Coordinates of C-alpha atoms in Angstrom, one line a residue:
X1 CA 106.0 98.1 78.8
X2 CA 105.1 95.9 81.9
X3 CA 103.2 94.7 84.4
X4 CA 103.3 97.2 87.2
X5 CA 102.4 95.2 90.6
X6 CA 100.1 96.8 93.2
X7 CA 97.7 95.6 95.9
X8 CA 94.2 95.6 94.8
X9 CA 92.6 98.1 97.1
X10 CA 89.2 98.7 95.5
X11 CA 86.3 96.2 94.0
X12 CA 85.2 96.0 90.5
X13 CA 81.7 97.1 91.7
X14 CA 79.3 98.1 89.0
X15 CA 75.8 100.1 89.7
X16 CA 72.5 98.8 88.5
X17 CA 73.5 100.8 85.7
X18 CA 76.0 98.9 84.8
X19 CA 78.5 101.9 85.5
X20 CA 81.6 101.7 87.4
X21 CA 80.7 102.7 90.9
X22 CA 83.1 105.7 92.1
X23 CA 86.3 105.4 94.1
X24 CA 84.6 105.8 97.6
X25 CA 81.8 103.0 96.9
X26 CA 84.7 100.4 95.4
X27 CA 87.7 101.0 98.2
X28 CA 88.0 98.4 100.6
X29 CA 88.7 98.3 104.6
X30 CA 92.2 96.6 104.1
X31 CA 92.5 98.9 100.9
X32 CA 91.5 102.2 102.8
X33 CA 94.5 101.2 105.5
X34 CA 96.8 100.4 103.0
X35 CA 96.8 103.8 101.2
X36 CA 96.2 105.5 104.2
X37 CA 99.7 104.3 105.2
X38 CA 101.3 104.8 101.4
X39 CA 101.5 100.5 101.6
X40 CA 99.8 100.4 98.2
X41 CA 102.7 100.6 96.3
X42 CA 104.8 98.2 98.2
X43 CA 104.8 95.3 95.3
X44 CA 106.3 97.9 93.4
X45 CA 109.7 97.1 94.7
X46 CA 109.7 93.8 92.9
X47 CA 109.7 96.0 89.8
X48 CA 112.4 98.0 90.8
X49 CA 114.4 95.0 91.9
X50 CA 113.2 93.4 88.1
X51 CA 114.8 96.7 86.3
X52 CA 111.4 97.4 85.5
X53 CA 111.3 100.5 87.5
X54 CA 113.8 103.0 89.2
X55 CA 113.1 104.1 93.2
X56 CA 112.5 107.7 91.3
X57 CA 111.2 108.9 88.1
X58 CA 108.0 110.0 87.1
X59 CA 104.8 107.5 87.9
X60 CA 103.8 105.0 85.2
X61 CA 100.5 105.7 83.6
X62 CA 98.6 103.5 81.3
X63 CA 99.8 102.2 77.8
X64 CA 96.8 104.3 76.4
X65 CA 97.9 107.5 77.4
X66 CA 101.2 107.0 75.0
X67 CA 99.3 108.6 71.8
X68 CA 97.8 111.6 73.5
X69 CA 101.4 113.4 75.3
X70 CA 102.4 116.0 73.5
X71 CA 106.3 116.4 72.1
X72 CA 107.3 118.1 75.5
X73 CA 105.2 115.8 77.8
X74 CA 106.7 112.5 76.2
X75 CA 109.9 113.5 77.6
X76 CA 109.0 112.0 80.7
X77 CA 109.9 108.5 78.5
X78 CA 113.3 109.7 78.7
X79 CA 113.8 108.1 82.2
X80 CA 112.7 104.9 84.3
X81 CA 109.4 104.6 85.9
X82 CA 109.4 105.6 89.3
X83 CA 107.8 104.9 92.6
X84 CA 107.4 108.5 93.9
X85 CA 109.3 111.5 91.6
X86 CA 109.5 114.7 91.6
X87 CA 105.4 115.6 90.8
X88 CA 104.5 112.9 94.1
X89 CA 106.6 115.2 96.2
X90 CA 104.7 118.6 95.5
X91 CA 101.4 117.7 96.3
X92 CA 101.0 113.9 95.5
X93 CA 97.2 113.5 94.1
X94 CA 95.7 117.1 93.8
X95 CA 97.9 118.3 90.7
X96 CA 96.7 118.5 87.1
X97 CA 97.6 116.1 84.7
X98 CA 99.2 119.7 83.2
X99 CA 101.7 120.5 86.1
X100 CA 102.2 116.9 86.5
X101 CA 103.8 116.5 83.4
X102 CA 105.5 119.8 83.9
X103 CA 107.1 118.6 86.6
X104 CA 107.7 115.3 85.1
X105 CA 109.3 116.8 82.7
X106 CA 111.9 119.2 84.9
X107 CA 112.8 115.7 86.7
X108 CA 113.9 114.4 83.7
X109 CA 116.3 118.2 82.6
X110 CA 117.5 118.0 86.5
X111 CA 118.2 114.2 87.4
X112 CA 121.2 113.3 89.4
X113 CA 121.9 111.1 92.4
X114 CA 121.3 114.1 94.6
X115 CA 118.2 115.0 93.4
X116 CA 117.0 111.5 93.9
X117 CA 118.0 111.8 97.2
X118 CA 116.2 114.7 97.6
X119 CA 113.0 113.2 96.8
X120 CA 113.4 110.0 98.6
X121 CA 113.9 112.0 101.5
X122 CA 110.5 114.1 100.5
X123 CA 108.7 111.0 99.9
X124 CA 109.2 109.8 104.0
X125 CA 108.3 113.0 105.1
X126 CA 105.3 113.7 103.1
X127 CA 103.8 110.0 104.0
X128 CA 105.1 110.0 107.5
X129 CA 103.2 113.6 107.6
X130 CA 100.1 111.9 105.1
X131 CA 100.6 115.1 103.4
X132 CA 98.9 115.3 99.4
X133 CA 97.1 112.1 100.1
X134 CA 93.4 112.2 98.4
X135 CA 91.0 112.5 101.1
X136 CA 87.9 110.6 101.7
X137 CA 84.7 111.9 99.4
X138 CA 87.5 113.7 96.8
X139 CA 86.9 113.1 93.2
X140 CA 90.0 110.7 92.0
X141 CA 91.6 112.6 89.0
X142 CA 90.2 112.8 85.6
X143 CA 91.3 110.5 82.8
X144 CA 94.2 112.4 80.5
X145 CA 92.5 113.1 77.2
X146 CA 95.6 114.9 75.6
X147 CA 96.6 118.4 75.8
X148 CA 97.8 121.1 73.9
X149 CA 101.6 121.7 74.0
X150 CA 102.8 123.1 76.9
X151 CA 104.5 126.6 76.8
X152 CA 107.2 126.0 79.7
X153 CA 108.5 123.5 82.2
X154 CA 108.9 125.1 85.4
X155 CA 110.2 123.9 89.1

């Protein structure tokens, strides 16, 4: 476990009801450019650099999440934390948490040097493209409540 570093793109702004206000009402005018421009998970780097992190591996979720992976989707444990991975690269933000994991999950069966490469290489093209990136007025996804076991991992 740690403390995975980020700039704060978005306010803690509650409505009258005292619920948390959606993405779009909370992001911010620096935050808004910084994810438009994938700068959002620049700190990260200092977590790489601490061993914390790798460059690749599948994106670190919240300690809460731990009790509700199934056998197969825990797998994705197996390697470092990454800044983008293999599930970033095919689509970024509009996968489920389902084919997330699957993919998580094949990164961790197929990793090599190569394959990192690969997806580094991905990673620039998709951002310098703003490919996958959630769009303004999309629904951010859905908190992971658990799942049943999955039946495959597939590329």
């Amino acid at each position: 476990m740690f403390v995975l570093l980020k700039f704060r793109t978005m306010t803690d702004a509650h409505s009258p009801d005292g619920q948390l206000q959606g993405d779009t009402e909370r992001l911010t005018s620096l935050g808004l450019w910084l994810r438009r421009l994938s700068l959002d998970e620049l700190p990260q780097l200092w977590n790489v650099l601490r061993g914390d992190m790798s460059l690749v591996g599948p994106r670190p979720l919240v300690t809460w999440y731990l009790p509700r992976y199934s056998r197969v989707q825990g797998r994705r444990h197996e390697v470092r934390p990454g800044i983008t991975g293999w599930a970033q690269v095919h689509v970024r933000n509009r996968l489920s948490w389902e084919r997330k994991f699957e993919l998580d999950v094949w990164y961790v069966d197929h990793a090599s040097p190569w394959l990192d490469c690969r997806i580094l290489l991905m990673t620039v093209a998709k951002v310098l493209r703003r490919e996958g990136i959630s769009q303004e007025g999309q629904t951010p996804s859905e908190e992971f409540m658990g799942d049943l076991e999955p039946t495959s991992v597939a590329e």
